[in-house]
């Protein structure tokens, strides 16, 4: 049964959650994320996101179809970025690719790979926060290239900048207490194949995975929010962990102040977005998730999903929300509780 959330006003915002056995309260003192995180979040800029996205969603990458040359080129671009930032691979050395053979994809698909990077936690290195986005798209038809700027170039570049922010913190002695895996998955457009492979052959035990923050399309403003572009749809935050949902709400109130729209979180939503992106493979394994989403638009899965149509100011704010949420999850004394 879903728990009722009440927002109470006092000297600060207090978030209250009712359950059969206890009531938990969240206020300013419960959120440990603070000024240090704000300083590192400033590296997540619209300009940098735009620079990377114009490359990832360029014609050179040929729509990043799973296993095809354009997707391989995108994988190399991601690898080169992480190497340039001195962000390690969890696989060791120069190997940033979790290789996936055709037998684990589909018979008509060429071998592909997830791209992985890793920042080890300073105090609880065996507990893992996974931040994911798919970097594949649907390729091209004849001369028409489906650039996939929003889907999911936006999530791809968001992870890159989140990783850079955490690495800057780590270099200054402010690295996360828990480890963070930056997971760029392939084959999402073919049926969530890259994330399915990861949970079947995880680099780190799933029992040690604290949460998955999944980013899939966060660069646009849909028709329902033309008068309020500072929004994001959240899906799944309350499905497995009351605590995750309340932390997410409190972080947004304290730092980003976006409108959090839960329209698509409804169990009866006919779009069934909860089941349609890579977070679902983690949720099926009882790992709390949040899916960040901007809704569909007229350019969804069309050649017209190009980087010139991205709202980069909004993309930066949404990316910062994910960063602050990950910072909180990575640095709290206790890992969040699965209570549903």
PDB file of N, CA and C in Angstrom, residues 156-199:
ATOM      1  N   UNK A 156      22.857  10.631 -21.446  1.00  0.00           N
ATOM      2  CA  UNK A 156      24.259  10.251 -21.609  1.00  0.00           C
ATOM      3  C   UNK A 156      25.178  11.374 -21.153  1.00  0.00           C
ATOM      4  N   UNK A 157      24.925  12.584 -21.639  1.00  0.00           N
ATOM      5  CA  UNK A 157      25.804  13.703 -21.267  1.00  0.00           C
ATOM      6  C   UNK A 157      25.597  14.113 -19.818  1.00  0.00           C
ATOM      7  N   UNK A 158      24.384  13.904 -19.293  1.00  0.00           N
ATOM      8  CA  UNK A 158      24.139  14.195 -17.879  1.00  0.00           C
ATOM      9  C   UNK A 158      25.036  13.336 -16.994  1.00  0.00           C
ATOM     10  N   UNK A 159      25.131  12.045 -17.294  1.00  0.00           N
ATOM     11  CA  UNK A 159      25.994  11.168 -16.504  1.00  0.00           C
ATOM     12  C   UNK A 159      27.454  11.615 -16.594  1.00  0.00           C
ATOM     13  N   UNK A 160      27.892  11.997 -17.777  1.00  0.00           N
ATOM     14  CA  UNK A 160      29.277  12.445 -17.939  1.00  0.00           C
ATOM     15  C   UNK A 160      29.597  13.607 -16.998  1.00  0.00           C
ATOM     16  N   UNK A 161      28.695  14.574 -16.938  1.00  0.00           N
ATOM     17  CA  UNK A 161      28.943  15.746 -16.103  1.00  0.00           C
ATOM     18  C   UNK A 161      28.771  15.436 -14.617  1.00  0.00           C
ATOM     19  N   UNK A 162      27.871  14.532 -14.264  1.00  0.00           N
ATOM     20  CA  UNK A 162      27.737  14.108 -12.869  1.00  0.00           C
ATOM     21  C   UNK A 162      29.021  13.414 -12.424  1.00  0.00           C
ATOM     22  N   UNK A 163      29.531  12.550 -13.270  1.00  0.00           N
ATOM     23  CA  UNK A 163      30.784  11.849 -12.949  1.00  0.00           C
ATOM     24  C   UNK A 163      31.929  12.838 -12.764  1.00  0.00           C
ATOM     25  N   UNK A 164      32.008  13.818 -13.638  1.00  0.00           N
ATOM     26  CA  UNK A 164      33.069  14.820 -13.532  1.00  0.00           C
ATOM     27  C   UNK A 164      32.959  15.589 -12.220  1.00  0.00           C
ATOM     28  N   UNK A 165      31.739  15.934 -11.816  1.00  0.00           N
ATOM     29  CA  UNK A 165      31.538  16.663 -10.561  1.00  0.00           C
ATOM     30  C   UNK A 165      31.993  15.824  -9.368  1.00  0.00           C
ATOM     31  N   UNK A 166      31.643  14.539  -9.358  1.00  0.00           N
ATOM     32  CA  UNK A 166      32.070  13.667  -8.263  1.00  0.00           C
ATOM     33  C   UNK A 166      33.585  13.474  -8.265  1.00  0.00           C
ATOM     34  N   UNK A 167      34.166  13.382  -9.450  1.00  0.00           N
ATOM     35  CA  UNK A 167      35.611  13.209  -9.527  1.00  0.00           C
ATOM     36  C   UNK A 167      36.336  14.458  -9.037  1.00  0.00           C
ATOM     37  N   UNK A 168      35.826  15.628  -9.360  1.00  0.00           N
ATOM     38  CA  UNK A 168      36.425  16.863  -8.840  1.00  0.00           C
ATOM     39  C   UNK A 168      36.380  16.883  -7.313  1.00  0.00           C
ATOM     40  N   UNK A 169      35.272  16.412  -6.761  1.00  0.00           N
ATOM     41  CA  UNK A 169      35.160  16.334  -5.306  1.00  0.00           C
ATOM     42  C   UNK A 169      36.178  15.354  -4.732  1.00  0.00           C
ATOM     43  N   UNK A 170      36.299  14.197  -5.384  1.00  0.00           N
ATOM     44  CA  UNK A 170      37.238  13.178  -4.907  1.00  0.00           C
ATOM     45  C   UNK A 170      38.675  13.691  -4.942  1.00  0.00           C
ATOM     46  N   UNK A 171      39.025  14.419  -5.986  1.00  0.00           N
ATOM     47  CA  UNK A 171      40.389  14.949  -6.100  1.00  0.00           C
ATOM     48  C   UNK A 171      40.716  15.911  -4.964  1.00  0.00           C
ATOM     49  N   UNK A 172      39.678  16.553  -4.435  1.00  0.00           N
ATOM     50  CA  UNK A 172      39.870  17.509  -3.341  1.00  0.00           C
ATOM     51  C   UNK A 172      39.631  16.895  -1.968  1.00  0.00           C
ATOM     52  N   UNK A 173      39.576  15.569  -1.911  1.00  0.00           N
ATOM     53  CA  UNK A 173      39.386  14.892  -0.631  1.00  0.00           C
ATOM     54  C   UNK A 173      37.958  14.834  -0.159  1.00  0.00           C
ATOM     55  N   UNK A 174      37.009  15.092  -1.054  1.00  0.00           N
ATOM     56  CA  UNK A 174      35.593  15.078  -0.698  1.00  0.00           C
ATOM     57  C   UNK A 174      34.823  14.019  -1.488  1.00  0.00           C
ATOM     58  N   UNK A 175      35.496  12.919  -1.769  1.00  0.00           N
ATOM     59  CA  UNK A 175      34.861  11.857  -2.537  1.00  0.00           C
ATOM     60  C   UNK A 175      33.719  11.204  -1.781  1.00  0.00           C
ATOM     61  N   UNK A 176      32.854  10.487  -2.477  1.00  0.00           N
ATOM     62  CA  UNK A 176      31.692   9.857  -1.843  1.00  0.00           C
ATOM     63  C   UNK A 176      32.102   8.745  -0.883  1.00  0.00           C
ATOM     64  N   UNK A 177      31.318   8.563   0.174  1.00  0.00           N
ATOM     65  CA  UNK A 177      31.576   7.478   1.117  1.00  0.00           C
ATOM     66  C   UNK A 177      31.259   6.124   0.486  1.00  0.00           C
ATOM     67  N   UNK A 178      30.185   6.080  -0.302  1.00  0.00           N
ATOM     68  CA  UNK A 178      29.842   4.859  -1.038  1.00  0.00           C
ATOM     69  C   UNK A 178      30.372   4.971  -2.461  1.00  0.00           C
ATOM     70  N   UNK A 179      30.533   3.856  -3.094  1.00  0.00           N
ATOM     71  CA  UNK A 179      31.020   3.851  -4.470  1.00  0.00           C
ATOM     72  C   UNK A 179      29.900   4.224  -5.438  1.00  0.00           C
ATOM     73  N   UNK A 180      30.309   4.773  -6.575  1.00  0.00           N
ATOM     74  CA  UNK A 180      29.348   5.149  -7.614  1.00  0.00           C
ATOM     75  C   UNK A 180      29.769   4.511  -8.929  1.00  0.00           C
ATOM     76  N   UNK A 181      28.836   3.794  -9.542  1.00  0.00           N
ATOM     77  CA  UNK A 181      29.042   3.211 -10.857  1.00  0.00           C
ATOM     78  C   UNK A 181      28.278   4.039 -11.879  1.00  0.00           C
ATOM     79  N   UNK A 182      28.991   4.534 -12.874  1.00  0.00           N
ATOM     80  CA  UNK A 182      28.386   5.280 -13.969  1.00  0.00           C
ATOM     81  C   UNK A 182      28.197   4.295 -15.115  1.00  0.00           C
ATOM     82  N   UNK A 183      26.939   3.976 -15.402  1.00  0.00           N
ATOM     83  CA  UNK A 183      26.603   2.862 -16.288  1.00  0.00           C
ATOM     84  C   UNK A 183      25.866   3.378 -17.524  1.00  0.00           C
ATOM     85  N   UNK A 184      26.569   3.356 -18.654  1.00  0.00           N
ATOM     86  CA  UNK A 184      25.970   3.708 -19.943  1.00  0.00           C
ATOM     87  C   UNK A 184      25.585   2.401 -20.626  1.00  0.00           C
ATOM     88  N   UNK A 185      24.308   2.146 -20.736  1.00  0.00           N
ATOM     89  CA  UNK A 185      23.873   0.844 -21.255  1.00  0.00           C
ATOM     90  C   UNK A 185      23.530   0.922 -22.738  1.00  0.00           C
ATOM     91  N   UNK A 186      23.761  -0.172 -23.401  1.00  0.00           N
ATOM     92  CA  UNK A 186      23.418  -0.327 -24.810  1.00  0.00           C
ATOM     93  C   UNK A 186      22.096  -1.081 -24.920  1.00  0.00           C
ATOM     94  N   UNK A 187      21.537  -1.112 -26.121  1.00  0.00           N
ATOM     95  CA  UNK A 187      20.411  -1.987 -26.418  1.00  0.00           C
ATOM     96  C   UNK A 187      19.108  -1.646 -25.736  1.00  0.00           C
ATOM     97  N   UNK A 188      18.973  -0.450 -25.190  1.00  0.00           N
ATOM     98  CA  UNK A 188      17.705  -0.095 -24.550  1.00  0.00           C
ATOM     99  C   UNK A 188      16.570  -0.083 -25.560  1.00  0.00           C
ATOM    100  N   UNK A 189      16.859   0.470 -26.723  1.00  0.00           N
ATOM    101  CA  UNK A 189      15.828   0.589 -27.759  1.00  0.00           C
ATOM    102  C   UNK A 189      15.412  -0.769 -28.319  1.00  0.00           C
ATOM    103  N   UNK A 190      16.203  -1.793 -28.070  1.00  0.00           N
ATOM    104  CA  UNK A 190      15.898  -3.141 -28.567  1.00  0.00           C
ATOM    105  C   UNK A 190      15.203  -3.994 -27.506  1.00  0.00           C
ATOM    106  N   UNK A 191      14.937  -3.409 -26.334  1.00  0.00           N
ATOM    107  CA  UNK A 191      14.260  -4.164 -25.283  1.00  0.00           C
ATOM    108  C   UNK A 191      14.985  -4.193 -23.955  1.00  0.00           C
ATOM    109  N   UNK A 192      15.613  -3.091 -23.571  1.00  0.00           N
ATOM    110  CA  UNK A 192      16.330  -2.975 -22.285  1.00  0.00           C
ATOM    111  C   UNK A 192      17.424  -4.043 -22.166  1.00  0.00           C
ATOM    112  N   UNK A 193      18.105  -4.314 -23.253  1.00  0.00           N
ATOM    113  CA  UNK A 193      19.012  -5.459 -23.308  1.00  0.00           C
ATOM    114  C   UNK A 193      20.299  -5.241 -22.523  1.00  0.00           C
ATOM    115  N   UNK A 194      20.876  -4.044 -22.599  1.00  0.00           N
ATOM    116  CA  UNK A 194      22.129  -3.785 -21.887  1.00  0.00           C
ATOM    117  C   UNK A 194      21.973  -3.835 -20.389  1.00  0.00           C
ATOM    118  N   UNK A 195      20.881  -3.270 -19.888  1.00  0.00           N
ATOM    119  CA  UNK A 195      20.647  -3.314 -18.439  1.00  0.00           C
ATOM    120  C   UNK A 195      20.261  -4.714 -17.989  1.00  0.00           C
ATOM    121  N   UNK A 196      19.552  -5.445 -18.839  1.00  0.00           N
ATOM    122  CA  UNK A 196      19.238  -6.842 -18.509  1.00  0.00           C
ATOM    123  C   UNK A 196      20.522  -7.656 -18.368  1.00  0.00           C
ATOM    124  N   UNK A 197      21.484  -7.393 -19.253  1.00  0.00           N
ATOM    125  CA  UNK A 197      22.764  -8.091 -19.160  1.00  0.00           C
ATOM    126  C   UNK A 197      23.493  -7.701 -17.880  1.00  0.00           C
ATOM    127  N   UNK A 198      23.467  -6.415 -17.546  1.00  0.00           N
ATOM    128  CA  UNK A 198      24.185  -5.996 -16.335  1.00  0.00           C
ATOM    129  C   UNK A 198      23.627  -6.677 -15.091  1.00  0.00           C
ATOM    130  N   UNK A 199      22.316  -6.734 -14.931  1.00  0.00           N
ATOM    131  CA  UNK A 199      21.784  -7.339 -13.705  1.00  0.00           C
ATOM    132  C   UNK A 199      21.964  -8.859 -13.701  1.00  0.00           C
TER     133      UNK A 199
END
